[in-house]
Amino acid sequence: MNESHSSLRDDFEVSCPEINTLVELAQQVDGVVGSRITGGGFGGCTVTLVKSSEVEKLEEHLQSEYRKRWEKACITFASKPGIGAHPMETSPWIWLLFYGPFVKDKDARRTFWFGLSIAVAVISAAMTLTQARQS
């Protein structure tokens, strides 16, 4: 993970100083296996693999040190890994996500992307409201 971040930062130049700070801070915490930029690059967020016994320590370190350096809040959340790739029943939504970009009909493709953008906007708004309520 650490080498992947270095490559994304140095070879592809898709990181930014704030993200590099988060990765650097995470790597200072005992129990962290690796940390890297995630998502589309050019800022956003990081993913850090850490021993479950050290999650709280990592979150506290990131939040306090990031605020000291950037005078901005660092929002963290912990999650557990899922079971990985496995057979599953598909729903029409999954089919749409995989099939939609390959639809040859221009109007159907436009409708697909419009619907997907609305779904993303609704999810984004819900996450923003949730964060605002927690503050």
Coordinates of C-alpha atoms in Angstrom, one line a residue:
M1 CA 0.0 0.0 0.0
N2 CA 2.8 2.4 0.9
E3 CA 4.6 1.8 -2.4
S4 CA 1.4 2.2 -4.3
H5 CA 0.9 5.6 -2.7
S6 CA 4.5 6.6 -3.5
S7 CA 3.9 5.6 -7.1
L8 CA 0.7 7.5 -7.4
R9 CA 2.3 10.5 -5.8
D10 CA 5.6 10.5 -7.7
D11 CA 5.1 8.6 -11.0
F12 CA 1.5 9.7 -11.8
E13 CA 1.4 12.9 -9.8
V14 CA -2.3 12.4 -8.7
S15 CA -1.9 13.1 -5.0
C16 CA -1.8 16.4 -3.2
P17 CA 0.0 17.8 0.0
E18 CA -3.1 17.2 2.2
I19 CA -3.4 13.5 1.2
N20 CA 0.4 13.0 1.5
T21 CA 0.1 14.4 5.0
L22 CA -2.6 11.8 5.9
V23 CA -0.5 9.0 4.5
E24 CA 2.6 10.2 6.4
L25 CA 0.7 10.6 9.7
A26 CA -0.9 7.1 9.3
Q27 CA 2.5 5.5 8.7
Q28 CA 3.6 6.9 12.1
V29 CA 1.2 4.9 14.1
D30 CA 2.1 1.4 15.4
G31 CA -0.2 -1.2 13.9
V32 CA -0.6 0.5 10.5
V33 CA 0.3 -1.9 7.7
G34 CA -0.1 0.6 4.9
S35 CA -1.8 3.7 3.7
R36 CA -2.5 5.2 0.3
I37 CA -4.7 7.7 -1.6
T38 CA -7.9 6.2 -2.8
G39 CA -10.6 7.2 -5.3
G40 CA -10.0 9.2 -8.4
G41 CA -6.9 11.0 -7.1
F42 CA -6.1 14.7 -6.9
G43 CA -7.2 14.8 -3.2
G44 CA -10.2 13.3 -1.5
C45 CA -9.3 10.5 0.9
T46 CA -7.0 7.7 1.9
V47 CA -7.5 4.1 2.9
T48 CA -5.3 2.7 5.7
L49 CA -4.9 -0.9 6.8
V50 CA -4.5 -1.0 10.5
K51 CA -4.7 -3.6 13.3
S52 CA -8.2 -3.4 14.8
S53 CA -6.7 -2.8 18.3
E54 CA -5.0 0.4 17.0
V55 CA -8.0 2.0 15.1
E56 CA -8.9 4.5 17.9
K57 CA -5.3 5.5 18.3
L58 CA -4.9 6.0 14.5
E59 CA -8.1 8.1 14.3
E60 CA -7.1 10.3 17.2
H61 CA -3.6 10.8 15.7
L62 CA -4.9 11.7 12.3
Q63 CA -7.5 14.1 13.6
S64 CA -5.3 16.0 16.0
E65 CA -2.1 16.2 13.8
Y66 CA -4.0 17.0 10.6
R67 CA -5.8 19.9 12.3
K68 CA -2.4 21.2 13.6
R69 CA -0.8 21.1 10.1
W70 CA -3.8 22.2 7.9
E71 CA -6.2 24.0 10.3
K72 CA -8.9 21.8 8.9
A73 CA -10.9 18.9 10.3
C74 CA -10.0 15.3 9.3
I75 CA -13.1 13.1 9.2
T76 CA -12.4 9.4 9.8
F77 CA -14.5 6.3 9.8
A78 CA -13.5 2.7 10.5
S79 CA -14.8 -0.3 8.5
K80 CA -14.1 -4.0 8.5
P81 CA -13.1 -5.9 5.3
G82 CA -15.9 -7.8 3.6
I83 CA -15.8 -11.4 2.4
G84 CA -14.3 -10.3 -0.9
A85 CA -15.2 -11.6 -4.4
H86 CA -17.9 -14.4 -4.2
P87 CA -20.9 -15.5 -6.2
M88 CA -24.0 -13.5 -5.3
E89 CA -27.5 -12.8 -6.6
T90 CA -27.6 -9.7 -8.8
S91 CA -30.3 -7.1 -8.7
P92 CA -31.4 -4.9 -11.6
W93 CA -29.3 -2.1 -10.1
I94 CA -26.1 -4.1 -10.4
W95 CA -27.0 -5.1 -13.9
L96 CA -27.7 -1.5 -14.8
L97 CA -24.4 -0.3 -13.4
F98 CA -22.5 -2.9 -15.5
Y99 CA -24.7 -2.8 -18.5
G100 CA -25.6 0.9 -18.7
P101 CA -22.3 2.2 -20.1
F102 CA -22.6 -0.2 -23.0
V103 CA -26.1 0.6 -24.1
K104 CA -26.0 1.5 -27.8
D105 CA -29.2 3.7 -27.8
K106 CA -28.1 7.3 -27.1
D107 CA -31.3 8.2 -25.2
A108 CA -31.2 5.1 -23.0
R109 CA -27.6 5.8 -22.2
R110 CA -28.4 9.4 -21.3
T111 CA -31.2 8.3 -19.1
F112 CA -28.9 5.7 -17.4
W113 CA -26.3 8.3 -16.6
F114 CA -28.9 10.9 -15.5
G115 CA -30.4 8.4 -13.1
L116 CA -27.0 7.4 -11.8
S117 CA -26.0 11.0 -11.2
I118 CA -29.3 11.6 -9.3
A119 CA -28.6 8.5 -7.1
V120 CA -25.0 9.8 -6.4
A121 CA -26.3 13.3 -5.6
V122 CA -28.9 11.8 -3.1
I123 CA -26.3 9.6 -1.4
S124 CA -23.9 12.6 -1.2
A125 CA -26.6 14.8 0.3
A126 CA -27.5 12.1 2.8
M127 CA -23.8 11.7 3.9
T128 CA -23.4 15.5 4.2
L129 CA -26.5 15.7 6.4
T130 CA -25.3 12.8 8.5
Q131 CA -21.9 14.5 9.0
A132 CA -23.6 17.8 9.9
R133 CA -25.8 16.2 12.5
Q134 CA -22.7 14.5 14.1
S135 CA -20.9 17.8 14.4

